[in-house]
mmCIF file of C-alpha atoms in Angstrom:
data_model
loop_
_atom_site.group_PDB
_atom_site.id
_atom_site.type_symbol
_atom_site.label_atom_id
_atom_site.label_comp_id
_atom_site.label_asym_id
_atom_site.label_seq_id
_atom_site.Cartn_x
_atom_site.Cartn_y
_atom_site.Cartn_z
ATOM 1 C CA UNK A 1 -9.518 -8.282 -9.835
ATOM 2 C CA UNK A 2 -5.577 -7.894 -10.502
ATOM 3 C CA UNK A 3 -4.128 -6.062 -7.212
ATOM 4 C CA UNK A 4 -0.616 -4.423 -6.590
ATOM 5 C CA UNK A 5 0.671 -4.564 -3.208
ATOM 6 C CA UNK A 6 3.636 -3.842 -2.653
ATOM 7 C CA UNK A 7 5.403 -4.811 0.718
ATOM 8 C CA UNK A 8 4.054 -8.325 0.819
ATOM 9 C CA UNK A 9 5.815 -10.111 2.317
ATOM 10 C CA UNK A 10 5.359 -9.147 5.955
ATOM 11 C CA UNK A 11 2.330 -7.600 8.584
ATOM 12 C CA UNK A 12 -0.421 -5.952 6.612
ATOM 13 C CA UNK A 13 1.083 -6.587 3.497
ATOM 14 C CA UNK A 14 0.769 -10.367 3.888
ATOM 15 C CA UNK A 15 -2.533 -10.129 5.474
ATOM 16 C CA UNK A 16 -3.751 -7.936 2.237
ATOM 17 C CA UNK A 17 -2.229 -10.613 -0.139
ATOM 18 C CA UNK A 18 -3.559 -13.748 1.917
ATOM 19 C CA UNK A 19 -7.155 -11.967 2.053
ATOM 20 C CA UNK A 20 -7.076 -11.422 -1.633
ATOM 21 C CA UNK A 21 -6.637 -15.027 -2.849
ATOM 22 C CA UNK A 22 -8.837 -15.899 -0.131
ATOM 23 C CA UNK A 23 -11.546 -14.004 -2.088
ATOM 24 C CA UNK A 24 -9.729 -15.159 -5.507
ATOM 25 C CA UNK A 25 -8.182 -12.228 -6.676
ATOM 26 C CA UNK A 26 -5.359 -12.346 -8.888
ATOM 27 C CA UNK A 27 -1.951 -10.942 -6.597
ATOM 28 C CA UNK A 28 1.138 -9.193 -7.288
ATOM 29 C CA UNK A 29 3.279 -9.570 -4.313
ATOM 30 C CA UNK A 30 5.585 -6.611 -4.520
ATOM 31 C CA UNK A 31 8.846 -7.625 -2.487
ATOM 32 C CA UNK A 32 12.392 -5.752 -1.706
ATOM 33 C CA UNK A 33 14.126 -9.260 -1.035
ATOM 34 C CA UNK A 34 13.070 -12.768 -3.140
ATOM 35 C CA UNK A 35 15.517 -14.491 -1.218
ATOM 36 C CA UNK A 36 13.879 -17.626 0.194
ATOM 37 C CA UNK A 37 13.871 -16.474 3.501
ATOM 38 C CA UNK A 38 12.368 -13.461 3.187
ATOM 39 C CA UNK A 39 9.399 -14.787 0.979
ATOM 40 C CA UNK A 40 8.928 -18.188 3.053
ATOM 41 C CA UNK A 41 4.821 -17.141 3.770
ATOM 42 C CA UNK A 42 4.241 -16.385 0.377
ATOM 43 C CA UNK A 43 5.910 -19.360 -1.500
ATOM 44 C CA UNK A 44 3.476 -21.155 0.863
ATOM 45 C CA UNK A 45 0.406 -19.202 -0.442
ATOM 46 C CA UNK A 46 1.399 -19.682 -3.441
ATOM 47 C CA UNK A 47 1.374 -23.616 -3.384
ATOM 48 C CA UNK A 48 -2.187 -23.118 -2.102
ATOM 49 C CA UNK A 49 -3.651 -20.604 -4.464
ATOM 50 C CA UNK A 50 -2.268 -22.172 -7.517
ATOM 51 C CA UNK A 51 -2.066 -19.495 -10.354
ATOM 52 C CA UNK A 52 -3.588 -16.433 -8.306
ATOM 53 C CA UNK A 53 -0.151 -15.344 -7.400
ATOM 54 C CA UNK A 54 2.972 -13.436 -8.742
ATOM 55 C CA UNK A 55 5.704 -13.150 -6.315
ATOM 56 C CA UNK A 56 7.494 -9.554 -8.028
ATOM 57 C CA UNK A 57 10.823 -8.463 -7.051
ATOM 58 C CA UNK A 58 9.997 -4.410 -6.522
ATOM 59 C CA UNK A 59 12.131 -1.917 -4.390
ATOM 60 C CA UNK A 60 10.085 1.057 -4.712
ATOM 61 C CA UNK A 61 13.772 3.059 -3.557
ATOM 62 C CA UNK A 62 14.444 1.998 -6.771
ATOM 63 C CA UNK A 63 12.705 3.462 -10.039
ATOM 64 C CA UNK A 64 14.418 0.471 -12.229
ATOM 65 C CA UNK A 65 13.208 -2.358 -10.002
ATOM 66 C CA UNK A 66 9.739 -0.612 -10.578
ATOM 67 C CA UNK A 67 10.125 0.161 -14.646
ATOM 68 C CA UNK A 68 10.855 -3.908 -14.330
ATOM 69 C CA UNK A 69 8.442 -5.191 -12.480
ATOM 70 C CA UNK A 70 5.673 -2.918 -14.646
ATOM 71 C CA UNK A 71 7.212 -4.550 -17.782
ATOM 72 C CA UNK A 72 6.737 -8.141 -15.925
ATOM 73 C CA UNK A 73 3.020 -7.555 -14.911
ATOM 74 C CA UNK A 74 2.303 -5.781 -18.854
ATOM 75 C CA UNK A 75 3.938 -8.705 -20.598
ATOM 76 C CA UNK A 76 2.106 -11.527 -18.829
ATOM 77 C CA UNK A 77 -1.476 -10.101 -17.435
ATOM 78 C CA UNK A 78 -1.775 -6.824 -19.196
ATOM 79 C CA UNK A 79 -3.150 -5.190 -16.738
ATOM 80 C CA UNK A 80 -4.094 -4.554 -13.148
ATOM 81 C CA UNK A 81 -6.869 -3.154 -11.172
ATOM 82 C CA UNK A 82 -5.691 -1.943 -7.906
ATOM 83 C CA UNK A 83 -2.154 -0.436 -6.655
ATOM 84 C CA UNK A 84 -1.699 -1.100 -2.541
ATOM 85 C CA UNK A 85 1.130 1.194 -1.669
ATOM 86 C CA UNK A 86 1.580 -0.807 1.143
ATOM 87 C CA UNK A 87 5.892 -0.633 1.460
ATOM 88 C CA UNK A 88 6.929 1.486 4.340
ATOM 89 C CA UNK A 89 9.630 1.635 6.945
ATOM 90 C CA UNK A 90 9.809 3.045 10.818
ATOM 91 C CA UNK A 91 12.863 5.107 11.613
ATOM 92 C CA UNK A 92 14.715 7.130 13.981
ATOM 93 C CA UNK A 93 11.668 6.777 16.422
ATOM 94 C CA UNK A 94 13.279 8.397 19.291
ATOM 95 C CA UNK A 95 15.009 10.655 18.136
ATOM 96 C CA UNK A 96 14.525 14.832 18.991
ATOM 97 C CA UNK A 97 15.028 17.198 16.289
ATOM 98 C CA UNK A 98 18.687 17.968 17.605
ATOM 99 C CA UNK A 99 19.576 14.069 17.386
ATOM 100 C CA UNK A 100 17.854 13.633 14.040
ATOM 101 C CA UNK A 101 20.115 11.466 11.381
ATOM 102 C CA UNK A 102 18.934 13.564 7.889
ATOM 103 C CA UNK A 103 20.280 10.614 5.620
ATOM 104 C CA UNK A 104 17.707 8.187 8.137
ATOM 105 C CA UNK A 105 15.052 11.050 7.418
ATOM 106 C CA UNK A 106 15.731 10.871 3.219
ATOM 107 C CA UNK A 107 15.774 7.324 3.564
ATOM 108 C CA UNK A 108 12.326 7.732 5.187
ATOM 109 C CA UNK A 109 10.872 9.787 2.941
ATOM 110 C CA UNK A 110 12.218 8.059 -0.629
ATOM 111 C CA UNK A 111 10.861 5.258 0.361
ATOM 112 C CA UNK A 112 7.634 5.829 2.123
ATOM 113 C CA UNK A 113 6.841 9.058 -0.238
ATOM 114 C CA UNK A 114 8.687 8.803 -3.176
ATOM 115 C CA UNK A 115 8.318 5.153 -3.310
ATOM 116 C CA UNK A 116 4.701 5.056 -3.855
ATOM 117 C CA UNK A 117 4.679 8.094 -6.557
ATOM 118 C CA UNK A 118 7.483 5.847 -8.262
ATOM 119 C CA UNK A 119 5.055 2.774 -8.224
ATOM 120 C CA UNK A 120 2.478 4.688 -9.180
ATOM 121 C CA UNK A 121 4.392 6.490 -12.190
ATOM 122 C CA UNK A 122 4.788 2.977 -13.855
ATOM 123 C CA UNK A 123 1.426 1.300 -12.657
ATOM 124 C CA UNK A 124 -1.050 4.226 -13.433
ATOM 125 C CA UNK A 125 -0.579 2.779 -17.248
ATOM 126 C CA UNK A 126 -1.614 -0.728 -16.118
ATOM 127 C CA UNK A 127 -4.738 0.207 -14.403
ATOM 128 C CA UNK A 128 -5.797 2.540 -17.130
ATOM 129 C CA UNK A 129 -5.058 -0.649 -19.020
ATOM 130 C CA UNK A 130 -7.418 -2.520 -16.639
ATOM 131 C CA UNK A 131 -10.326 0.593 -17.045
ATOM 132 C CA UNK A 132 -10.824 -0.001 -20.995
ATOM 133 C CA UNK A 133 -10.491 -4.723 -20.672
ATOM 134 C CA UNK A 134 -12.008 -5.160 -18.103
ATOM 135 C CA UNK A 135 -15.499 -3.069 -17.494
ATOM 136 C CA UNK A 136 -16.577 -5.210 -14.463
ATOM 137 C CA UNK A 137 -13.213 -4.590 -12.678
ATOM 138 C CA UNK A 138 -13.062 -1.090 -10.313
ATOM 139 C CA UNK A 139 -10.208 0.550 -10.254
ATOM 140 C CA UNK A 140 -7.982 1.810 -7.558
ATOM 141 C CA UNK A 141 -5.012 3.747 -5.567
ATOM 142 C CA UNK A 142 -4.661 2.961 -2.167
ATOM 143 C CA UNK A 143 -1.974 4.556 -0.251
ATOM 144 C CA UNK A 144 -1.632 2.971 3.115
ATOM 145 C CA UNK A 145 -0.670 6.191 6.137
ATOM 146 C CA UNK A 146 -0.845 6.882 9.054
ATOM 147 C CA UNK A 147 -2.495 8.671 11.824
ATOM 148 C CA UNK A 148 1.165 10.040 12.050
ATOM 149 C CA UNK A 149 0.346 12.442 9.082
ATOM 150 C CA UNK A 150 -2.115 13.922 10.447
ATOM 151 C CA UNK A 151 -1.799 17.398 11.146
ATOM 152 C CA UNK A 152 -4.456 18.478 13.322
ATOM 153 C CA UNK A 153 -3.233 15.559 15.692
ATOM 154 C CA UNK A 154 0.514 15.907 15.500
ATOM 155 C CA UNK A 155 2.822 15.069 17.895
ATOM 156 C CA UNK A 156 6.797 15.713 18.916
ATOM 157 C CA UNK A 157 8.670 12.551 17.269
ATOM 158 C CA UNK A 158 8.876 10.014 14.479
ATOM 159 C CA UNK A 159 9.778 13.126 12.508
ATOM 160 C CA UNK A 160 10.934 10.949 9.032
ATOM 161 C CA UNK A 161 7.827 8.639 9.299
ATOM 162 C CA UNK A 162 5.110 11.677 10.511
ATOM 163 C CA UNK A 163 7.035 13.689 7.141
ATOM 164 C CA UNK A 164 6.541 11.060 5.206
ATOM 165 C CA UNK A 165 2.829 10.558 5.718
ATOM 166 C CA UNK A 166 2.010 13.931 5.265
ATOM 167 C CA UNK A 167 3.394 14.318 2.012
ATOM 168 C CA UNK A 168 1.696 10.711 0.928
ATOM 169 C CA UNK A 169 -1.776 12.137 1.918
ATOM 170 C CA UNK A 170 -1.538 15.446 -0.348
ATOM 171 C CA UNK A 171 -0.414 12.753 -2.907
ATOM 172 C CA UNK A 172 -3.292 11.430 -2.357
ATOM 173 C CA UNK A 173 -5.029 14.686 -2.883
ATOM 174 C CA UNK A 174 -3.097 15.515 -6.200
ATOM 175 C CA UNK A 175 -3.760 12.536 -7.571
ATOM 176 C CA UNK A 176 -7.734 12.908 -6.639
ATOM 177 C CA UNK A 177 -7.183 15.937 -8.337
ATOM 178 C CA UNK A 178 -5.524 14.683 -11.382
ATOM 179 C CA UNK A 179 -7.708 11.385 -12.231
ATOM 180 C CA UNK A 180 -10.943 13.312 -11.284
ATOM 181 C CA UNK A 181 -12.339 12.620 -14.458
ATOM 182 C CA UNK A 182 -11.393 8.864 -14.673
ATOM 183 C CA UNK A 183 -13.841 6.170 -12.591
ATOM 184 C CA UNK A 184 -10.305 5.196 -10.069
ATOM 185 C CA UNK A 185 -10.868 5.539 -6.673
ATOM 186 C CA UNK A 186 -8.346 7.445 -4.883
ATOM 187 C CA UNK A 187 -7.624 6.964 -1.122
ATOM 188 C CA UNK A 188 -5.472 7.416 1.900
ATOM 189 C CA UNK A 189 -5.690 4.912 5.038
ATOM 190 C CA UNK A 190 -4.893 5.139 8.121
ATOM 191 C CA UNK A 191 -5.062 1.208 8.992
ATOM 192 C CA UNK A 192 -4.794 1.723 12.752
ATOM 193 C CA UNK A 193 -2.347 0.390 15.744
ATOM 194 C CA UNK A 194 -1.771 -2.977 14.319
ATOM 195 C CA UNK A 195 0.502 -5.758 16.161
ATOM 196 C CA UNK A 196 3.181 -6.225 13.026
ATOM 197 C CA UNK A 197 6.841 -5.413 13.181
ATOM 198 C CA UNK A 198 6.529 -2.037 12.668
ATOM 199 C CA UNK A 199 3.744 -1.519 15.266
ATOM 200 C CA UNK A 200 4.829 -3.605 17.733
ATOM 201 C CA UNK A 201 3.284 -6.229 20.633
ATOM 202 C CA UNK A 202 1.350 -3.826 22.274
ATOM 203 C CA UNK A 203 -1.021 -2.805 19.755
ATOM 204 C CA UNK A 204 -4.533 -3.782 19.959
ATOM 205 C CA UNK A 205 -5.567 -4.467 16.366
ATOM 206 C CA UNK A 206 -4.682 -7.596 14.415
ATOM 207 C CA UNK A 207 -3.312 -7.107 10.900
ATOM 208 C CA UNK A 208 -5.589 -9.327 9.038
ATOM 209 C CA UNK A 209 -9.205 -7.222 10.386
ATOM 210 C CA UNK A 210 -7.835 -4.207 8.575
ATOM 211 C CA UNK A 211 -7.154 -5.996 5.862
ATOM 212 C CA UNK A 212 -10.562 -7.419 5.583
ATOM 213 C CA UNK A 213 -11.798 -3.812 6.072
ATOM 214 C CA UNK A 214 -9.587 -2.841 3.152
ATOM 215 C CA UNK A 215 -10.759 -5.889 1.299
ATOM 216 C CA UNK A 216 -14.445 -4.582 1.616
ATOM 217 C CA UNK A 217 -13.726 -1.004 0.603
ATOM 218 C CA UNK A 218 -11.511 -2.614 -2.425
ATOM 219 C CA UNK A 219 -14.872 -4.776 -3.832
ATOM 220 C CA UNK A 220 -17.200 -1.699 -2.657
ATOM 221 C CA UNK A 221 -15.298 1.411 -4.170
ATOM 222 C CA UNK A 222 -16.608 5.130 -3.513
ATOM 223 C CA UNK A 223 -15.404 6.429 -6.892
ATOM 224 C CA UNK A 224 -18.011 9.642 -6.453
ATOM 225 C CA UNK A 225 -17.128 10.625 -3.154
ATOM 226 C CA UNK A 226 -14.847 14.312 -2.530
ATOM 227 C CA UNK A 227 -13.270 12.334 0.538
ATOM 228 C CA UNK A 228 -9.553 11.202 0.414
ATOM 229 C CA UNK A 229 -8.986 9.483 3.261
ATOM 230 C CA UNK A 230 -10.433 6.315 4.858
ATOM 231 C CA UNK A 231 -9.828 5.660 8.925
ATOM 232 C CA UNK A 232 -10.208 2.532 10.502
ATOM 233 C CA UNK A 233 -11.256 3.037 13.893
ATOM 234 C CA UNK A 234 -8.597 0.738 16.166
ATOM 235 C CA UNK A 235 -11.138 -0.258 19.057
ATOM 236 C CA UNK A 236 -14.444 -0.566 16.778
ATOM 237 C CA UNK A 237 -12.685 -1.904 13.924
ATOM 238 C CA UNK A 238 -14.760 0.031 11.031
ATOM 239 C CA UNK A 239 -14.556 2.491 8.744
ATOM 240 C CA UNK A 240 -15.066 5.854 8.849
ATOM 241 C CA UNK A 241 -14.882 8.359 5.495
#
């Protein structure tokens, strides 16, 4: 398969895009920075898995970074299977709603909200693409949230990141609702407390066992079921629909 992931080069993102070729799946490693630096772990992949990988240069804050990289991907595969909105960022954590910086909360939301709808905006094309070449291929959306946007189990804080999550997940639920009629399986995840920058030292899960959770879903879709949301359970490490 042909897989989108956008925020590659770093914690889940990396583990997702080092799984993949691992399994020899054909990458896209969506990135905000190419500077060497940034992309060290994946110009190191891609020495290894010759030809499986596509380092992109995507900021999903910004729709003509995305139109680009959309034109990149058409031009020299055609197509792809699976979009990993993967690209998020952690902000004004500890903050209370008096102390809350509302250009930090926009920030929040264009990027982990808008961002994704952008990406999928120019994608959806290229995995429609994918639905009439390649009839073996399953197609996908996967928005990576957060137990954060839950709300039955909110909480006081991370207002910008909680915001953000909510809003993916009734993307998520539009988009079910739109494509119902297409064979593309549309889902939320919550990946769990992972140890990555964003989640910190303390957390008990490792990035790379969600990912090969993810991986498994990916390569076993549930195109028929009404469910929108996948949860992977952070002490028994499996999935629950």
């Amino acid at each position: 398969m042909k897989v989108l992931i956008t925020g590659a080069n770093r914690g889940l993102g990396l583990s997702l895009v080092e799984t993949g070729l691992k399994r020899g799946h054909v990458i896209f490693a969506g990135v905000r920075s190419v500077a060497d630096r940034d992309i060290t772990q994946l110009q190191e992949l891609k020495k290894v898995f010759e030809g499986q990988l596509r380092i992109l240069h995507i900021d999903v804050t910004n729709e003509k970074s995305v139109i680009e990289a959309a034109k990149a991907v058409k031009f020299t595969d055609q197509y792809v299977d699976i979009i990993i909105n993967n690209a998020a960022i952690l902000n004004e954590r500890d903050k209370t709603i008096e102390e809350l910086d509302i250009a930090e909360t926009l920030k929040a939301l264009d990027t982990n909200t808008v961002g994704p709808i952008r990406v999928i905006k120019h994608f959806l094309p290229l995995i429609r693409n994918g639905a009439t070449t390649d009839s073996t291929s399953s197609q996908s959306i996967i928005n990576i949230s957060s137990e954060a946007g839950s709300l039955t189990n909110a909480y006081a804080g991370d207002y910008p990141y909680g915001l953000s999550k909510v809003a993916l997940n009734m993307l998520t639920e539009k988009l079910k609702k739109y494509l119902m009629e297409e064979d593309i399986q549309i889902l939320s995840i919550h990946p769990g407390w992972m140890s990555t920058d964003m989640g910190g030292k303390k957390a008990p899960k490792k990035p790379m066992d969600t990912a090969l959770n993810i991986w498994n879903l990916l390569e076993n879709p549930i195109h028929n079921s009404s469910e929108a949301f996948a949860f992977f359970d952070d002490e028994l490490n499996r999935m629950e629909i």
